[in-house]
Amino acid sequence: QVQLVESGGGLVQPGGSLRLSCAVSGGIFRMFRMGWYRQAPGKQRELVAQERSSDTTTYADSVKGRFTISRDNAKKTMYLQMNSLKPEDTAVYYCNAKWGISREYWGQGTQVTVSS
């Protein structure tokens, strides 16, 4: 059984930083393509960052240069480093894992609030 558990969300001031974590249990972690998505109130869920291959990651235009995705295969954990945070980054952030194109798993989400 595959489970994804996010952590690291919270309240941060504009210009600050947060590092989100997604711990994965079950499955073969190195074979998953990992990603982060977010959803603000009244908005559709949108892509933040998505691994496309072992050396290619897609970022939303709104976060390019500020957010970075990474992984630690030994710890079966992926991360989202968020710098220079803006109020418009406020959302629930979700961890996602893809196995090929047929299987997809989601975490429960973690709240990120950027406010002074």
Coordinates of N, CA and C in Angstrom, one line a residue:
Q1 N 0.8 -1.2 0.0 CA 0.0 0.0 0.0 C 0.9 1.2 0.0
V2 N 0.6 2.2 -0.9 CA 1.4 3.4 -1.0 C 0.7 4.5 -0.2
Q3 N 1.5 5.2 0.6 CA 1.0 6.3 1.4 C 2.0 7.5 1.3
L4 N 1.5 8.7 1.1 CA 2.3 9.9 1.1 C 1.9 10.8 2.2
V5 N 2.8 11.3 3.0 CA 2.5 12.1 4.1 C 3.4 13.4 4.0
E6 N 2.7 14.5 3.9 CA 3.3 15.8 3.8 C 3.6 16.4 5.2
S7 N 4.6 17.3 5.3 CA 4.8 18.0 6.5 C 5.6 19.3 6.2
G8 N 5.7 20.2 7.1 CA 6.5 21.4 6.9 C 5.8 22.6 6.6
G9 N 4.5 22.5 6.4 CA 3.7 23.7 6.2 C 3.5 24.6 7.4
G10 N 3.0 25.8 7.2 CA 2.8 26.7 8.4 C 2.7 28.1 7.9
L11 N 2.8 29.0 8.9 CA 2.7 30.5 8.6 C 4.1 31.1 8.5
V12 N 4.3 31.9 7.4 CA 5.6 32.5 7.1 C 5.3 33.9 6.6
Q13 N 6.2 34.8 6.9 CA 6.1 36.2 6.4 C 6.5 36.3 4.9
P14 N 6.0 37.2 4.2 CA 6.4 37.5 2.8 C 8.0 37.6 2.8
G15 N 8.6 37.0 1.8 CA 10.0 37.0 1.6 C 10.7 35.8 2.4
G16 N 9.9 35.1 3.2 CA 10.5 34.0 4.0 C 10.6 32.7 3.2
S17 N 11.0 31.7 3.9 CA 11.2 30.4 3.3 C 10.5 29.3 4.1
L18 N 10.2 28.2 3.4 CA 9.7 27.0 4.0 C 10.2 25.8 3.2
R19 N 10.4 24.7 3.8 CA 10.8 23.5 3.2 C 9.7 22.4 3.5
L20 N 9.0 22.0 2.5 CA 8.0 21.0 2.6 C 8.6 19.6 2.4
S21 N 8.1 18.6 3.1 CA 8.6 17.2 3.0 C 7.4 16.3 2.6
C22 N 7.7 15.3 1.9 CA 6.7 14.2 1.6 C 7.4 12.9 1.8
A23 N 7.0 12.2 2.8 CA 7.5 10.9 3.1 C 6.7 9.8 2.4
V24 N 7.3 8.9 1.7 CA 6.6 7.9 1.0 C 6.8 6.5 1.6
S25 N 5.8 5.8 1.8 CA 5.9 4.4 2.2 C 5.2 3.5 1.2
G26 N 5.7 2.3 1.1 CA 5.2 1.4 0.1 C 5.7 1.7 -1.3
G27 N 5.6 0.8 -2.2 CA 6.1 1.0 -3.6 C 7.6 1.0 -3.6
I28 N 8.1 1.3 -4.8 CA 9.6 1.5 -5.0 C 9.8 2.9 -5.3
F29 N 10.3 3.6 -4.3 CA 10.4 5.1 -4.3 C 11.1 5.6 -5.6
R30 N 12.3 5.0 -5.9 CA 13.1 5.5 -7.0 C 12.4 5.4 -8.3
M31 N 11.3 4.6 -8.4 CA 10.6 4.5 -9.7 C 9.4 5.5 -9.8
F32 N 9.1 6.1 -8.7 CA 8.0 7.1 -8.8 C 8.5 8.4 -9.4
R33 N 7.7 9.1 -10.2 CA 7.9 10.5 -10.6 C 7.1 11.3 -9.6
M34 N 7.8 12.2 -8.9 CA 7.2 12.9 -7.8 C 6.9 14.3 -8.2
G35 N 5.9 14.9 -7.5 CA 5.6 16.3 -7.8 C 4.9 17.0 -6.7
W36 N 4.7 18.3 -6.8 CA 4.0 19.1 -5.8 C 2.9 19.9 -6.6
Y37 N 1.7 20.0 -6.0 CA 0.6 20.7 -6.5 C 0.0 21.5 -5.4
R38 N -0.7 22.6 -5.7 CA -1.3 23.4 -4.7 C -2.7 23.8 -5.1
Q39 N -3.5 24.1 -4.1 CA -4.9 24.6 -4.3 C -5.3 25.7 -3.3
A40 N -5.6 26.9 -3.8 CA -6.0 28.0 -3.0 C -7.6 27.9 -2.9
P41 N -8.1 28.5 -1.9 CA -9.6 28.5 -1.7 C -10.3 29.1 -3.0
G42 N -11.3 28.3 -3.5 CA -12.0 28.7 -4.7 C -11.3 28.6 -6.0
K43 N -10.1 28.0 -6.0 CA -9.3 27.8 -7.2 C -9.1 26.3 -7.5
Q44 N -8.8 26.0 -8.7 CA -8.5 24.7 -9.1 C -7.1 24.3 -8.6
R45 N -6.9 23.0 -8.4 CA -5.5 22.6 -8.1 C -4.6 22.8 -9.3
E46 N -3.4 23.3 -9.0 CA -2.5 23.6 -10.0 C -1.1 23.0 -9.8
L47 N -0.4 22.8 -10.8 CA 1.0 22.2 -10.8 C 1.9 23.3 -10.1
V48 N 2.8 22.8 -9.2 CA 3.9 23.7 -8.7 C 5.2 23.2 -9.3
A49 N 5.5 21.9 -9.1 CA 6.7 21.3 -9.6 C 6.5 19.8 -9.9
Q50 N 7.0 19.3 -11.0 CA 6.7 17.9 -11.4 C 8.0 17.3 -12.0
E51 N 8.5 16.2 -11.4 CA 9.6 15.5 -12.1 C 9.0 14.8 -13.3
R52 N 9.7 15.1 -14.4 CA 9.3 14.4 -15.7 C 10.3 13.3 -16.0
S53 N 11.5 13.3 -15.6 CA 12.4 12.2 -15.7 C 13.4 12.4 -14.6
S54 N 14.5 11.6 -14.6 CA 15.5 11.6 -13.5 C 16.3 12.9 -13.5
D55 N 16.3 13.7 -14.6 CA 17.0 14.9 -14.7 C 16.2 16.1 -15.3
T56 N 14.9 16.0 -15.3 CA 14.1 17.0 -15.8 C 12.9 17.3 -14.9
T57 N 12.7 18.5 -14.5 CA 11.6 18.9 -13.7 C 10.9 20.1 -14.3
T58 N 9.6 20.1 -14.3 CA 8.8 21.2 -14.8 C 8.3 22.0 -13.6
Y59 N 8.4 23.4 -13.7 CA 8.0 24.3 -12.7 C 6.9 25.2 -13.2
A60 N 6.0 25.6 -12.4 CA 5.0 26.6 -12.8 C 5.8 27.9 -13.0
D61 N 5.3 28.7 -14.0 CA 6.0 30.0 -14.2 C 6.0 30.9 -13.0
S62 N 5.0 30.8 -12.2 CA 4.8 31.6 -11.0 C 5.8 31.3 -9.9
V63 N 6.5 30.1 -10.0 CA 7.4 29.8 -8.9 C 8.8 29.5 -9.4
K64 N 9.1 29.7 -10.7 CA 10.4 29.5 -11.3 C 11.4 30.4 -10.6
G65 N 12.5 29.9 -10.3 CA 13.6 30.7 -9.6 C 13.4 30.8 -8.1
R66 N 12.2 30.4 -7.6 CA 12.0 30.6 -6.2 C 11.8 29.2 -5.5
F67 N 11.2 28.2 -6.2 CA 11.0 26.9 -5.6 C 11.9 25.9 -6.3
T68 N 12.3 24.9 -5.5 CA 13.1 23.8 -6.0 C 12.7 22.5 -5.5
I69 N 12.5 21.5 -6.3 CA 12.1 20.2 -5.9 C 13.4 19.3 -5.8
S70 N 13.4 18.4 -4.8 CA 14.5 17.5 -4.7 C 14.1 16.2 -4.0
R71 N 14.9 15.2 -4.0 CA 14.5 14.0 -3.4 C 15.7 13.3 -2.7
D72 N 15.4 12.5 -1.7 CA 16.4 11.7 -1.0 C 15.9 10.3 -1.1
N73 N 16.5 9.5 -2.0 CA 16.0 8.1 -2.2 C 16.3 7.2 -1.0
A74 N 17.3 7.5 -0.2 CA 17.6 6.7 0.9 C 16.6 6.9 2.0
K75 N 16.0 8.1 2.1 CA 15.0 8.4 3.1 C 13.6 8.2 2.5
K76 N 13.5 7.9 1.3 CA 12.2 7.8 0.6 C 11.4 9.1 0.8
T77 N 12.0 10.2 0.6 CA 11.4 11.5 0.9 C 11.7 12.5 -0.2
M78 N 10.7 13.3 -0.6 CA 10.9 14.3 -1.6 C 10.6 15.7 -0.9
Y79 N 11.2 16.7 -1.4 CA 11.1 18.0 -0.8 C 10.8 19.1 -1.8
L80 N 10.2 20.2 -1.2 CA 9.9 21.4 -2.0 C 10.5 22.5 -1.2
Q81 N 11.6 23.1 -1.6 CA 12.2 24.3 -1.0 C 11.6 25.5 -1.6
M82 N 11.0 26.3 -0.7 CA 10.2 27.5 -1.2 C 10.9 28.7 -0.6
N83 N 11.4 29.6 -1.5 CA 12.1 30.8 -1.1 C 11.3 32.0 -1.6
S84 N 11.6 33.1 -1.0 CA 11.0 34.4 -1.5 C 9.5 34.3 -1.6
L85 N 8.9 33.8 -0.5 CA 7.5 33.5 -0.6 C 6.6 34.8 -0.7
K86 N 5.5 34.7 -1.4 CA 4.6 35.7 -1.6 C 3.2 35.4 -1.1
P87 N 2.4 36.4 -0.7 CA 1.0 36.1 -0.3 C 0.3 35.2 -1.2
E88 N 0.5 35.3 -2.5 CA -0.2 34.5 -3.5 C 0.2 33.1 -3.5
D89 N 1.3 32.7 -2.8 CA 1.7 31.3 -2.6 C 0.8 30.6 -1.6
T90 N 0.0 31.3 -0.9 CA -0.9 30.7 0.1 C -1.8 29.7 -0.5
A91 N -1.8 28.5 0.0 CA -2.6 27.4 -0.5 C -2.3 26.1 0.3
V92 N -3.1 25.1 0.0 CA -2.8 23.8 0.5 C -1.9 23.1 -0.5
Y93 N -0.8 22.6 -0.1 CA 0.1 22.0 -1.0 C 0.0 20.5 -0.8
Y94 N 0.0 19.8 -2.0 CA -0.2 18.3 -2.0 C 1.0 17.7 -2.7
C95 N 1.4 16.6 -2.1 CA 2.4 15.7 -2.7 C 1.8 14.7 -3.6
N96 N 2.4 14.4 -4.7 CA 1.9 13.5 -5.7 C 3.0 12.5 -6.2
A97 N 2.6 11.3 -6.4 CA 3.5 10.3 -6.9 C 2.9 9.5 -8.1
K98 N 3.6 9.4 -9.2 CA 3.1 8.8 -10.4 C 4.0 7.5 -10.7
W99 N 3.3 6.4 -11.0 CA 4.0 5.2 -11.5 C 3.6 5.1 -12.9
G100 N 4.4 5.4 -13.9 CA 4.1 5.4 -15.3 C 2.9 6.4 -15.5
I101 N 1.9 6.0 -16.2 CA 0.8 6.8 -16.5 C -0.5 6.2 -15.9
S102 N -0.4 5.0 -15.3 CA -1.6 4.3 -14.9 C -1.9 4.4 -13.4
R103 N -0.9 4.8 -12.6 CA -1.1 4.8 -11.2 C -0.6 6.1 -10.6
E104 N -1.4 6.7 -9.7 CA -1.2 8.0 -9.1 C -1.6 8.0 -7.7
Y105 N -0.8 8.7 -6.8 CA -1.1 8.7 -5.4 C -1.0 10.2 -4.9
W106 N -1.8 10.5 -3.9 CA -1.8 11.9 -3.4 C -1.6 11.8 -1.8
G107 N -1.0 12.8 -1.3 CA -0.9 13.0 0.1 C -2.2 13.8 0.6
Q108 N -2.2 14.0 1.9 CA -3.4 14.7 2.5 C -3.4 16.2 2.4
G109 N -2.2 16.8 2.1 CA -2.1 18.2 1.9 C -1.6 18.8 3.2
T110 N -0.8 19.9 3.0 CA -0.3 20.7 4.1 C -0.5 22.2 3.8
Q111 N -1.0 22.9 4.8 CA -1.3 24.4 4.6 C -0.1 25.2 4.7
V112 N 0.0 26.1 3.7 CA 1.1 27.1 3.7 C 0.4 28.5 3.6
T113 N 0.7 29.3 4.6 CA 0.1 30.6 4.6 C 1.2 31.7 4.7
V114 N 1.2 32.6 3.7 CA 2.2 33.7 3.6 C 1.5 35.0 3.9
S115 N 1.8 35.5 5.1 CA 1.2 36.8 5.5 C 2.0 37.5 6.6
S116 N 1.9 38.8 6.6 CA 2.6 39.6 7.6 C 1.7 39.9 8.8

